[in-house]
Coordinates of C-alpha atoms in Angstrom, one line a residue:
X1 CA 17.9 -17.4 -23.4
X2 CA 15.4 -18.3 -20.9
X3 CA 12.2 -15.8 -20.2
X4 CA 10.3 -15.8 -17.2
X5 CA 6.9 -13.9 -17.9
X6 CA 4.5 -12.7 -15.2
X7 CA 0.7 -11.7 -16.4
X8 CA -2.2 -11.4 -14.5
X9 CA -4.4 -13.1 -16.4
X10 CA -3.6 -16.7 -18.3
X11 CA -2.8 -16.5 -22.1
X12 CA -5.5 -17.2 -24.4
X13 CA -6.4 -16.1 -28.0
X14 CA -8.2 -13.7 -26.8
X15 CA -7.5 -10.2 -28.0
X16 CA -5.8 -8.5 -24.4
X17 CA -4.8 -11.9 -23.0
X18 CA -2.6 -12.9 -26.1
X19 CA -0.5 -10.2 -26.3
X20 CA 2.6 -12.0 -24.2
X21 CA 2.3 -15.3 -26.4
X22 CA 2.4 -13.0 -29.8
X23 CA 5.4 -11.4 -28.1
X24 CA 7.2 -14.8 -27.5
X25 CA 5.7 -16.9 -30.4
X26 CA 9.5 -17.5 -32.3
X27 CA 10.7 -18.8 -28.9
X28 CA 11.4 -22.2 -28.4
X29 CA 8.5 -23.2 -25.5
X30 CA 10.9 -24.9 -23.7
X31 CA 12.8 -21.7 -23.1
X32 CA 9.3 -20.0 -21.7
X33 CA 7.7 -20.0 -18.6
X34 CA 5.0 -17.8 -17.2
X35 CA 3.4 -17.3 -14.2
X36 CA -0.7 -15.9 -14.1
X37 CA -3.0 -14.7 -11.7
X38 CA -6.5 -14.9 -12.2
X39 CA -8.5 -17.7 -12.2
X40 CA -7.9 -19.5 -15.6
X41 CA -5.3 -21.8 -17.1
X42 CA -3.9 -21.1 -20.0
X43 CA -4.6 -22.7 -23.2
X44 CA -1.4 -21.5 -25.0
X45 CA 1.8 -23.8 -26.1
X46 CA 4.0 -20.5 -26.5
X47 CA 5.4 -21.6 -22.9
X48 CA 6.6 -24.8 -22.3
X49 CA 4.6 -24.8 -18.2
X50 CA 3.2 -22.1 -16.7
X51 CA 2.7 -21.2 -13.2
X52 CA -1.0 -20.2 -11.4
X53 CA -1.3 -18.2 -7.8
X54 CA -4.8 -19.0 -6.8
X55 CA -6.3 -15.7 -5.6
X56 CA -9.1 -17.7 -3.5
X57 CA -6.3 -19.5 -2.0
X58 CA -4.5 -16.1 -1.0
X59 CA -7.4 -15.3 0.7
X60 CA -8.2 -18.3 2.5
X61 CA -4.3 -18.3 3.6
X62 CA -4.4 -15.4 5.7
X63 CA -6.4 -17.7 8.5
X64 CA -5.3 -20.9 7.3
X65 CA -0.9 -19.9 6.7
X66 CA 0.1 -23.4 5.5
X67 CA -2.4 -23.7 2.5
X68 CA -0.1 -23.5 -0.6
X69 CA -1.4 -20.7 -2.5
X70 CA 0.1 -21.6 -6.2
X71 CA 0.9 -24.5 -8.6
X72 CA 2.4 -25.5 -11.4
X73 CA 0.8 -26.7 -14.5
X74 CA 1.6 -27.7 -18.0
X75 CA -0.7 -25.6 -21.1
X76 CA -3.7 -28.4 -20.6
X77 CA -5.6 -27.6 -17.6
X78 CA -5.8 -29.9 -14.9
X79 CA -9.4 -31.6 -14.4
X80 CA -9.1 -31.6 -10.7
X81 CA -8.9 -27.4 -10.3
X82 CA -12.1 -27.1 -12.9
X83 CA -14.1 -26.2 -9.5
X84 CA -11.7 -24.4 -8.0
X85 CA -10.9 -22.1 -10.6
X86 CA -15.1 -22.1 -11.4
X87 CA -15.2 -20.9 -7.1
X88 CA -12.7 -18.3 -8.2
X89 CA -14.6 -16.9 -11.3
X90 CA -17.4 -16.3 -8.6
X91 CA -15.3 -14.6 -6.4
X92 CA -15.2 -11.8 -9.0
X93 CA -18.3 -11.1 -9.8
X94 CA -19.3 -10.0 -6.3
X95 CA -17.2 -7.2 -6.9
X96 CA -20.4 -5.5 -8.9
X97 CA -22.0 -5.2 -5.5
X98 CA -19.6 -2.9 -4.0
X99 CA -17.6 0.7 -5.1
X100 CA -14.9 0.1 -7.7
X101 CA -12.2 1.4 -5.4
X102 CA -13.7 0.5 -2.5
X103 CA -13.6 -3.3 -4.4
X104 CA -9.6 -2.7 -5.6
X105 CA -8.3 -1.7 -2.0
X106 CA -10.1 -4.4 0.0
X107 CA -8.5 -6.8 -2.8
X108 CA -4.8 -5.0 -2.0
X109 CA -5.5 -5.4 1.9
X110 CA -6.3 -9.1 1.7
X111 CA -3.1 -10.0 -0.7
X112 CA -1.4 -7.7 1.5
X113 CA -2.4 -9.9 4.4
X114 CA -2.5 -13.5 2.3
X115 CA 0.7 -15.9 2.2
X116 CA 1.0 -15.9 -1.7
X117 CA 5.0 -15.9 -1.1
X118 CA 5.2 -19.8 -1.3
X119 CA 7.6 -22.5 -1.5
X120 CA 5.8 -23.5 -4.8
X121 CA 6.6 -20.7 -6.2
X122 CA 10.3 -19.9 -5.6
X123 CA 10.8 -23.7 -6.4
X124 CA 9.3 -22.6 -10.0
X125 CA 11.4 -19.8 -10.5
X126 CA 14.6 -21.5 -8.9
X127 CA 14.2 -24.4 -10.8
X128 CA 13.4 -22.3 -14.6
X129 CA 16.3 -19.9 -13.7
X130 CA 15.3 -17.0 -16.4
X131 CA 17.8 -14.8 -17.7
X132 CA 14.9 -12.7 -18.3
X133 CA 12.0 -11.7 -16.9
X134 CA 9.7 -9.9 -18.6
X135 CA 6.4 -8.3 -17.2
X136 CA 3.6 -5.8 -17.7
X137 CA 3.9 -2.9 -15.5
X138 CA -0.2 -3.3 -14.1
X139 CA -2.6 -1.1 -12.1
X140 CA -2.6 -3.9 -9.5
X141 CA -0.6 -3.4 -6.7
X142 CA -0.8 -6.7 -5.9
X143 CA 0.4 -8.0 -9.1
X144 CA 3.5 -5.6 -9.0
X145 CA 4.5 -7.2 -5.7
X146 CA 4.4 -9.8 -6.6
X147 CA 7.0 -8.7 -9.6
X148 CA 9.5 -7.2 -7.2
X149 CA 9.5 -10.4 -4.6
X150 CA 10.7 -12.1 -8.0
X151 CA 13.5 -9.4 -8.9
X152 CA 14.9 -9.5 -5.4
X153 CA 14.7 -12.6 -4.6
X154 CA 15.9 -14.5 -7.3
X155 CA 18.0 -11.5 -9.0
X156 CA 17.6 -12.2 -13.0
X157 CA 20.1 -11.1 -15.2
X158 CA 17.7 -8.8 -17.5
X159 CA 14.7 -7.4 -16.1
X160 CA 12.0 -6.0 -18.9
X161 CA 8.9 -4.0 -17.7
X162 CA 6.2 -3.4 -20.1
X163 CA 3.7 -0.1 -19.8
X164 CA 0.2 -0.6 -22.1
X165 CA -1.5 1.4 -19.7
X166 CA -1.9 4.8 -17.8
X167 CA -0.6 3.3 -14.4
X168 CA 1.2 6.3 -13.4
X169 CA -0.7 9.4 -13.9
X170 CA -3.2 11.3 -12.0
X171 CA -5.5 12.7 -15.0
X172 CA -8.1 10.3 -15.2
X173 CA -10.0 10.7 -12.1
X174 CA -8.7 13.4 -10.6
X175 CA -11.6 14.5 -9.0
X176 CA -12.3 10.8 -7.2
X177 CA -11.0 10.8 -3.5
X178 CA -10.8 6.7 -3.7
X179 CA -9.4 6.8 -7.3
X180 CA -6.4 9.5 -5.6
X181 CA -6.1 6.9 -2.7
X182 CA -5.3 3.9 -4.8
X183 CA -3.1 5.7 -7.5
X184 CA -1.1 7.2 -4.7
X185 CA -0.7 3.5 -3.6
X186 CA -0.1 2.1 -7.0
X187 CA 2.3 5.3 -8.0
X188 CA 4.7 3.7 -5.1
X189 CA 5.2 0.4 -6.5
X190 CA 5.3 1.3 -10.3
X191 CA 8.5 3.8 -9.2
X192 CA 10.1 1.1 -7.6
X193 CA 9.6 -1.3 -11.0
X194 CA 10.3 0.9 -13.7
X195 CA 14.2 1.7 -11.0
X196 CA 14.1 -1.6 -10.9
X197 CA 14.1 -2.4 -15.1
X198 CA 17.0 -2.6 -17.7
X199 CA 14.4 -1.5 -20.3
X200 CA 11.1 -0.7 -20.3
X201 CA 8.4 -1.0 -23.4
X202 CA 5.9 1.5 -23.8
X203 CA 3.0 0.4 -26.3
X204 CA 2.2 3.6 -28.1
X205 CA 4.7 7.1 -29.0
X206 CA 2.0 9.2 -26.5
X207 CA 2.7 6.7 -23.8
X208 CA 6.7 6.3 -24.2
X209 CA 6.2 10.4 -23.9
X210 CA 4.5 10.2 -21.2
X211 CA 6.9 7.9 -19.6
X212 CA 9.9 9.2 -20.7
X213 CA 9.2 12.5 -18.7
X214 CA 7.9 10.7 -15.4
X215 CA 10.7 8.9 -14.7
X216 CA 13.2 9.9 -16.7
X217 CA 14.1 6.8 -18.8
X218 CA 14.4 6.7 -22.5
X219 CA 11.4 3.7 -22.7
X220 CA 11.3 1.4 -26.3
X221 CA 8.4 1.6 -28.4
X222 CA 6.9 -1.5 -28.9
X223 CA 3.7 -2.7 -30.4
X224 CA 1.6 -5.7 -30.8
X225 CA 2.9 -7.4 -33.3
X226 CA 0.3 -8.7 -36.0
X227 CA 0.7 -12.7 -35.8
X228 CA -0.5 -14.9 -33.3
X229 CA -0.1 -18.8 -32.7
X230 CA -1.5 -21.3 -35.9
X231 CA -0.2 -18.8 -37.9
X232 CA -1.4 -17.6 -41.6
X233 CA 0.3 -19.6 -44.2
X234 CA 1.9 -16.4 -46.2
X235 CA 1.1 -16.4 -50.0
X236 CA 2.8 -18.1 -52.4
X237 CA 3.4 -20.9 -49.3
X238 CA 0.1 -22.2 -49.5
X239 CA -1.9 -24.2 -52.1
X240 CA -4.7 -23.5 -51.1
X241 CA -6.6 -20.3 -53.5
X242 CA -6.7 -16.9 -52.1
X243 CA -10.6 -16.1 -50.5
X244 CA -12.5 -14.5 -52.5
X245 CA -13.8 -10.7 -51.3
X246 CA -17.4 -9.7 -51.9
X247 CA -18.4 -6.6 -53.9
X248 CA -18.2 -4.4 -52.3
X249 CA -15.7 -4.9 -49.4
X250 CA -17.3 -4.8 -46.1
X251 CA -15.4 -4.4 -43.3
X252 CA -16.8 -5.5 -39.4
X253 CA -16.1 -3.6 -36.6
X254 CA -16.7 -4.9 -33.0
X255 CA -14.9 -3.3 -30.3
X256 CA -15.5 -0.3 -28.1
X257 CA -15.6 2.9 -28.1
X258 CA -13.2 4.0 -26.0
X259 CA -10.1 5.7 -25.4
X260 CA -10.0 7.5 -28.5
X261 CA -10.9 4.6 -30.5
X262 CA -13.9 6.2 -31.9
X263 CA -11.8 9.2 -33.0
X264 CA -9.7 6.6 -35.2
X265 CA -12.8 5.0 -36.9
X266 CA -14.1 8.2 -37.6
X267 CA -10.9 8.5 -39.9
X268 CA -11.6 5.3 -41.2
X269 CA -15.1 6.5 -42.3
X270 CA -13.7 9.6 -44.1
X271 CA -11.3 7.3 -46.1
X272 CA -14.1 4.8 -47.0
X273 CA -16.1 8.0 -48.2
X274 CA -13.2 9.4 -50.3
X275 CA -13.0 5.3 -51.5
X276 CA -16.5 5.4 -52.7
X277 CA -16.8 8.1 -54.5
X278 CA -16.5 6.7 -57.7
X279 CA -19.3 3.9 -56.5
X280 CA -19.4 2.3 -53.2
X281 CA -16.4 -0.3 -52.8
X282 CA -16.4 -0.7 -49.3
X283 CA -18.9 -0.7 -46.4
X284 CA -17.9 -0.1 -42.6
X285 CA -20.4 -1.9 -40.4

C-alpha cells in the first residue's frame, strides 16, 4: 500500500511537525511519500522522498509563469536551496507588520494568482501512484487546494482527511469581521474535502462531535500515538539498567497554556497534592 501525505510544514521531531511520521513510522519508507509547504526540508526517513512547493516561488510565478514552483528531494536537504529556503523563512516574518487576517487573505490572493500547479509536481504524484492519500484537513485555503487538485486530478483509490483543529466553525472569533471573511472562505473548501474523503480522523471525542454533526459523517477517533522515530528500546529488550528517578519525582512542564491545557494541569496538580500527602513524592514545575 502506497501513501501519499500532504502537510504544510516539513516533518521534523518537533512536537506539531512529527505527528504524520509517528503516524506512518511501521511503514516501509519506500511505500511513503509526502509533499510540504513551508519553507523547510524535512529531516525525517519515515518517507522514502518528499516533495517541497516553494511558497517564494509561487509568488514570484504570478509575473514570471514558467518559474517551476516545486521540487523533489530526498530526506537530506539539498545545499543549493539553503538560501532559498533562508529567503523564504524571511518572507514570514513580515507578516508581524501587518493584521493577521489582513496577512492570511493577501497570502490566499497571491496563491490564488501563483502557478504552484506544476509539471514537477504531477510528475511526483504520477510517478509515486498512492493508493492513499492522506492529509490534514488545515485552516489554509491554500493548502486545501492544493489537496483537491491532487484528488481530481490524479483520482487515488482511498482518500483520508485528518481534522486536529477547529477549521470549520464560527465560535472563535465571532465578533471579527476579517476572521468571518476568511472562515467563510475556508468553510467552502473544507466542505468540498471532507465530500470528497472515504474517512476522516478527528483527533479528540469533542472534535469527532463536533464534526460528526457539521457534515454529517461518522469521523474516526484517532490520536497521536506515543512513539516517534529512534524509538525507546522496551524493557526487558535492552541491557542497558533502567534510569534511576530522583526523590522525589519531579515532573517538567513546558508548553502553553492554551486551549484548555491549563484546565488539564490543574488536575494534574490536584493528583500530585492527593500523591503527597503522606510526604511530598512528586513535584510539578
Amino acid at each position: 500500500m502506497k501513501i501519499l501525505v500532504n502537510t504544510v510544514d516539513a516533518w521534523s521531531r518537533n512536537t506539531g511537525s512529527d505527528t504524520m511520521s509517528s503516524l506512518l513510522s511501521s511503514f516501509d519508507s519506500k511505500d511513503v511519500a509526502s509533499i510540504n509547504i513551508r519553507a523547510r526540508r524535512s529531516e525525517s526517513r519515515v518517507a522514502g522522498s518528499y516533495f517541497h512547493i516553494f511558497e517564494e516561488r509561487v509568488i514570484k510565478s504570478i509575473f514570471r509563469p514558467s518559474i517551476e514552483t516545486g521540487e523533489k528531494y530526498l530526506p537530506q536537504p539539498g545545499k543549493e536551496n539553503y538560501e532559498e529556503l533562508a529567503q523564504e523563512t524571511r518572507l514570514y516574518r513580515k507578516r508581524r507588520l501587518l493584521n493577521r487576517y489582513v496577512y492570511v487573505l493577501i497570502r490566499e490572493i497571491l496563491w490564488k494568482l501563483g502557478h504552484w500547479k506544476s509539471q514537477a509536481l504531477d510528475e511526483y504524484v504520477s510517478s509515486f501512484a498512492p493508493d492513499v492519500f492522506f492529509f490534514p484537513i488545515e485552516s489554509y485555503i491554500h493548502f486545501n487546494r492544493l489537496n483537491l487538485y491532487i484528488i481530481r486530478k490524479f483520482k487515488p483509490k482511498r482518500i483520508v482527511g485528518y481534522m486536529w483543529d477547529d477549521n470549520f466553525t464560527y465560535k472563535q472569533e465571532p465578533c471579527n469581521p476579517l476572521y468571518l471573511l476568511h472562515r467563510w472562505w475556508l468553510r467552502k473548501n473544507v466542505k468540498k474535502l471532507v465530500a470528497s474523503c472515504d474517512a476522516v480522523f478527528a483527533i479528540c471525542p469533542k472534535m469527532k462531535k463536533e464534526l460528526d454533526a457539521e457534515f454529517g459523517i461518522d469521523s474516526v477517533l484517532l490520536t497521536k500515538p506515543i512513539r516517534s522515530e529512534g524509538a525507546v528500546e522496551p524493557a526487558g529488550n535492552s541491557c542497558q539498567a533502567a534510569p534511576s528517578l530522583s526523590n522525589p519525582i519531579r515532573i517538567l512542564y513546558t508548553g502553553k497554556l492554551i486551549i484548555g491545557r491549563d484546565e488539564t494541569l490543574a488536575l494534574v496538580a490536584d493528583a500530585i497534592r492527593t500523591i503527597n500527602k503522606e510526604g511530598q513524592k512528586v513535584i510539578l514545575d
